[in-house]
One Martini backbone bead per residue (centre of mass of N, CA, C, O) as a GRO file, in nm:
protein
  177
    1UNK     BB    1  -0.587  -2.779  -0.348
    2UNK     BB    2  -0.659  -2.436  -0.253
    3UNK     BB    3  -0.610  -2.323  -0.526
    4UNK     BB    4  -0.827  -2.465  -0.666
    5UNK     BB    5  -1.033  -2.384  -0.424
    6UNK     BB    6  -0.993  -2.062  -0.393
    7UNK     BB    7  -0.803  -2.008  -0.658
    8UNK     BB    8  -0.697  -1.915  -0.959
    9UNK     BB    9  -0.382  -1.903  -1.079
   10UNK     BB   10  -0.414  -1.635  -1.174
   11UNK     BB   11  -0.515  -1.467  -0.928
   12UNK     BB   12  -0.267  -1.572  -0.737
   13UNK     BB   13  -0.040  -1.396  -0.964
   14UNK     BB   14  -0.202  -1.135  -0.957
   15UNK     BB   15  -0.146  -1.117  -0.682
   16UNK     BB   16   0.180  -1.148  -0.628
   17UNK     BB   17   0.190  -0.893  -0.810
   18UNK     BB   18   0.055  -0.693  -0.664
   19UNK     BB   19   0.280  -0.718  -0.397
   20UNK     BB   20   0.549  -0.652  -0.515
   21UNK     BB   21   0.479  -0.377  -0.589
   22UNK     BB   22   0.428  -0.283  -0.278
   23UNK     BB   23   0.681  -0.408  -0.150
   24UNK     BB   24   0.839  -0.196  -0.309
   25UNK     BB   25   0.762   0.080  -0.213
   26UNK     BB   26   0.754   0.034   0.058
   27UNK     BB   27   1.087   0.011   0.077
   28UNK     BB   28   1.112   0.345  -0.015
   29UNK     BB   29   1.002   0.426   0.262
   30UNK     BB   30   1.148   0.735   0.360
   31UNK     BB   31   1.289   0.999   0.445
   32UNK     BB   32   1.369   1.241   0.135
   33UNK     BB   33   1.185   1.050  -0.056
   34UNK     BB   34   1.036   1.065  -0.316
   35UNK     BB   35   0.698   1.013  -0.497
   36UNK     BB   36   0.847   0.933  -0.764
   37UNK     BB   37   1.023   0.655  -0.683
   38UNK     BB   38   0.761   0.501  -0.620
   39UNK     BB   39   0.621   0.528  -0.914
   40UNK     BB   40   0.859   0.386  -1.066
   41UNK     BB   41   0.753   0.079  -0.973
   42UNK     BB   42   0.548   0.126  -1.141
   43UNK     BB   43   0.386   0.032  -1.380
   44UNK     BB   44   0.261   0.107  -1.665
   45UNK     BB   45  -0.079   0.159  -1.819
   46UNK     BB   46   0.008  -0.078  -2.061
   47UNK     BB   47   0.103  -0.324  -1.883
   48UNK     BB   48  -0.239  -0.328  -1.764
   49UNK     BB   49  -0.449  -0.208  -2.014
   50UNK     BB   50  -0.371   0.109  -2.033
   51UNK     BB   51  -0.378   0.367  -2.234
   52UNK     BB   52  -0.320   0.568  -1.951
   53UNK     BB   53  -0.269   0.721  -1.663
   54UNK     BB   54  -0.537   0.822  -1.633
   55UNK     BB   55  -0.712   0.534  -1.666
   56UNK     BB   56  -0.488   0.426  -1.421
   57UNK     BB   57  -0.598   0.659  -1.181
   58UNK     BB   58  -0.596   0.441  -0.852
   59UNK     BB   59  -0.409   0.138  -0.908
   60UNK     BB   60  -0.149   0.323  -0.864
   61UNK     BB   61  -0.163   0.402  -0.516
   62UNK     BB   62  -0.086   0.709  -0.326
   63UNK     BB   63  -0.269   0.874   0.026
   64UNK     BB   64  -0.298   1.055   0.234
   65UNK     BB   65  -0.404   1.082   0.578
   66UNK     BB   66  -0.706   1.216   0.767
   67UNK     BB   67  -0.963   1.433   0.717
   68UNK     BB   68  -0.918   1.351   0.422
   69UNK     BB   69  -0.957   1.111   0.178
   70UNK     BB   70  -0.738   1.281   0.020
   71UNK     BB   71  -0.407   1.335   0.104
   72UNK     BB   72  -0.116   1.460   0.112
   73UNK     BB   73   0.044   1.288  -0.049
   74UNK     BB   74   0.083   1.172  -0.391
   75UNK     BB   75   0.065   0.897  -0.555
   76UNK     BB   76   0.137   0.872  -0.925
   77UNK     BB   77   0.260   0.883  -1.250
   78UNK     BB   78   0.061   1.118  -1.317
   79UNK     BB   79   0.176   1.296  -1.108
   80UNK     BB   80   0.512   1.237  -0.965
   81UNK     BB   81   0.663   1.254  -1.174
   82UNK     BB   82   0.643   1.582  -1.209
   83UNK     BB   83   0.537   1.661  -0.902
   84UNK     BB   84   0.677   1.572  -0.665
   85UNK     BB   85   0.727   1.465  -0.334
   86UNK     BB   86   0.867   1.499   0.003
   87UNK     BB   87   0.920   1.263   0.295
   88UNK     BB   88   0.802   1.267   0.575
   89UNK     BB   89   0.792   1.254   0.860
   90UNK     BB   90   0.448   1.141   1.025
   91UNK     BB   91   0.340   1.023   0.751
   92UNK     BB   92   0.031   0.949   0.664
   93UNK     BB   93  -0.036   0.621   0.440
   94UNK     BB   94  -0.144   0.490   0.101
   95UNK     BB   95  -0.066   0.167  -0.067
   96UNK     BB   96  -0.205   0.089  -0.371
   97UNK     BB   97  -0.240  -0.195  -0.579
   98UNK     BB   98  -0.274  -0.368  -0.919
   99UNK     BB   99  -0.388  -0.652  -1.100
  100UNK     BB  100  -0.454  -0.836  -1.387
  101UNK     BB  101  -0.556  -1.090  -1.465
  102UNK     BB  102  -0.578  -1.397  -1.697
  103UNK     BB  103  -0.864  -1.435  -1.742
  104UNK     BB  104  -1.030  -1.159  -1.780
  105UNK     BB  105  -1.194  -1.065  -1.523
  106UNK     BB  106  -0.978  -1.066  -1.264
  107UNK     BB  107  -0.831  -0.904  -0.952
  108UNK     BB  108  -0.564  -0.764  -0.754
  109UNK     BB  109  -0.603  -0.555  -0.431
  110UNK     BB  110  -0.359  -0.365  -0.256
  111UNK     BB  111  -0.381  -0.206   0.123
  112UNK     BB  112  -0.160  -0.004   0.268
  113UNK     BB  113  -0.059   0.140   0.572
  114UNK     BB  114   0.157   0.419   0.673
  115UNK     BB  115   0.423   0.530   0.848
  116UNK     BB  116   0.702   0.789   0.896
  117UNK     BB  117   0.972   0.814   1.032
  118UNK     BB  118   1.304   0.889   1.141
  119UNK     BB  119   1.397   0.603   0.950
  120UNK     BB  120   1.137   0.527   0.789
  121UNK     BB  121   0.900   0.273   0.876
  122UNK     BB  122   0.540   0.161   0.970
  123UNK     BB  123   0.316  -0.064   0.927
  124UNK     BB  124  -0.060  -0.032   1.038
  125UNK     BB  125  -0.176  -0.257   0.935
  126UNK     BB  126  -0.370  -0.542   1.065
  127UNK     BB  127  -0.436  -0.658   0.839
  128UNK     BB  128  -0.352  -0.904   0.651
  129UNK     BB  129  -0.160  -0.933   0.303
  130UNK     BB  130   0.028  -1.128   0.181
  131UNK     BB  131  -0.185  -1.289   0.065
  132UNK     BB  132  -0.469  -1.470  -0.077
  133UNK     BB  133  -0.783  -1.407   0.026
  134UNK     BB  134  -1.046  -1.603   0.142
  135UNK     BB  135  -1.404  -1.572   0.204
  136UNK     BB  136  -1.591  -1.615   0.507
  137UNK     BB  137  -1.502  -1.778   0.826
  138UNK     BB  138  -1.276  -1.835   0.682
  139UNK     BB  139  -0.928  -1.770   0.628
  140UNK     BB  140  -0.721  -1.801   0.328
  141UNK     BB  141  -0.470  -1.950   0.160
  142UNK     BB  142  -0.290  -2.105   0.000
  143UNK     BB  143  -0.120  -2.179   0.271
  144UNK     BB  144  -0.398  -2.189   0.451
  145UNK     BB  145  -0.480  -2.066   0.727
  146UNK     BB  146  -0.594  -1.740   0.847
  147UNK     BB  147  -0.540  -1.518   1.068
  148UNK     BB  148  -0.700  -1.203   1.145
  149UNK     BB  149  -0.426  -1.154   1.236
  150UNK     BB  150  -0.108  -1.084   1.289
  151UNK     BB  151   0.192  -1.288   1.346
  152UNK     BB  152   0.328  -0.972   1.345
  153UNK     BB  153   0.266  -0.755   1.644
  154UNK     BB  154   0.421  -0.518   1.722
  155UNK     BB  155   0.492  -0.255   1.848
  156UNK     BB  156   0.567   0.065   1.862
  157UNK     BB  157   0.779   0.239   1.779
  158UNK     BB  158   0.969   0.497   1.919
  159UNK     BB  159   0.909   0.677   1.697
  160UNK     BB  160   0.604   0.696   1.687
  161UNK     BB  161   0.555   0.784   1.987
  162UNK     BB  162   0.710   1.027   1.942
  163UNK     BB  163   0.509   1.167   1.747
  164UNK     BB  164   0.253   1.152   1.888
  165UNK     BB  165   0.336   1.319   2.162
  166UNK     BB  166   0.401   1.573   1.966
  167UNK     BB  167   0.103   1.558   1.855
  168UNK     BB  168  -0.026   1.632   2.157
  169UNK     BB  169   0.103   1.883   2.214
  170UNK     BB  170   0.026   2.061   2.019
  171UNK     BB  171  -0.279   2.050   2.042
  172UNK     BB  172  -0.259   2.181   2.355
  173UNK     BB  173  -0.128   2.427   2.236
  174UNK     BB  174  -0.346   2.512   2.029
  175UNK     BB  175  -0.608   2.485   2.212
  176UNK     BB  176  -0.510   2.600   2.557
  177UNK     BB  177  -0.465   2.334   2.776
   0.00000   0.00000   0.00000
């Protein structure tokens, strides 16, 4: 069987459970919504073995993407809890969760890329990402071989190009083009 060959149950286990918790988080991303509302979805840092959340602030975290490293939104338990900040269309961020395995040494890290449209989201990581992943020649799944991109490739919705098309207007406007 892949599980016994390629990661032990437990490590499988964490992933699923940081997948699960992520993909709590990507379903609440719409403009309108507080960065308050996504961190309430992730657990407690006692809940997976941290004292407080300053121990465990970067392990369940979403962070603006742009010129700098983070930048708004930051979404953390640590800080979204008091501090919210609301979701405009346009923003692009990363949104990483954590969960430790029950072996006590392994755990499982993953994250997403996401784009905030006018009605939604749109998740623009490329590298496939819904399972946990065995590095090597080929890449594998509990669930067999898999492809190195997404199996579901759409293209940008209509959404999206009218922001990036809105944000290179301005851009030429901006520099004097």
């Amino acid at each position: 069987m892949l599980r016994d060959r390629f990661g032990s149950h437990a490590l499988v286990d964490a992933y699923k459970r940081c997948r699960d918790y992520l993909d709590a988080a990507i379903s609440l991303v719409r403009p309108g919504r507080q960065t308050r509302e996504i961190a309430e979805v992730w657990p407690k840092a006692q809940e997976f073995g941290f004292p407080d959340e300053e121990a465990a602030f970067g392990l369940q975290y979403g962070h603006g993407i742009g010129l700098a490293i983070w930048e708004k939104p930051v979404i953390s338990r640590l800080v979204s809890l008091e501090h919210s900040y609301e979701i405009k269309p346009g923003m692009v961020f990363a949104l990483e969760t954590f969960w430790p395995s029950k072996d006590g040494w392994s755990a499982a890290r993953i994250e997403e890329e996401i784009v905030v449209t006018e009605t939604g989201h749109e998740i623009i990581t490329r590298f496939p990402a819904e399972k946990l992943l065995v590095a090597g020649a080929h890449y594998y799944t509990v669930g067999g071989p898999l492809p190195t991109t997404r199996e579901v490739d759409p293209a940008p919705s209509a959404d999206v190009i009218s922001m990036l098309e809105a944000s290179a207007r301005k851009e030429t406007l901006v520099s004097g083009d």
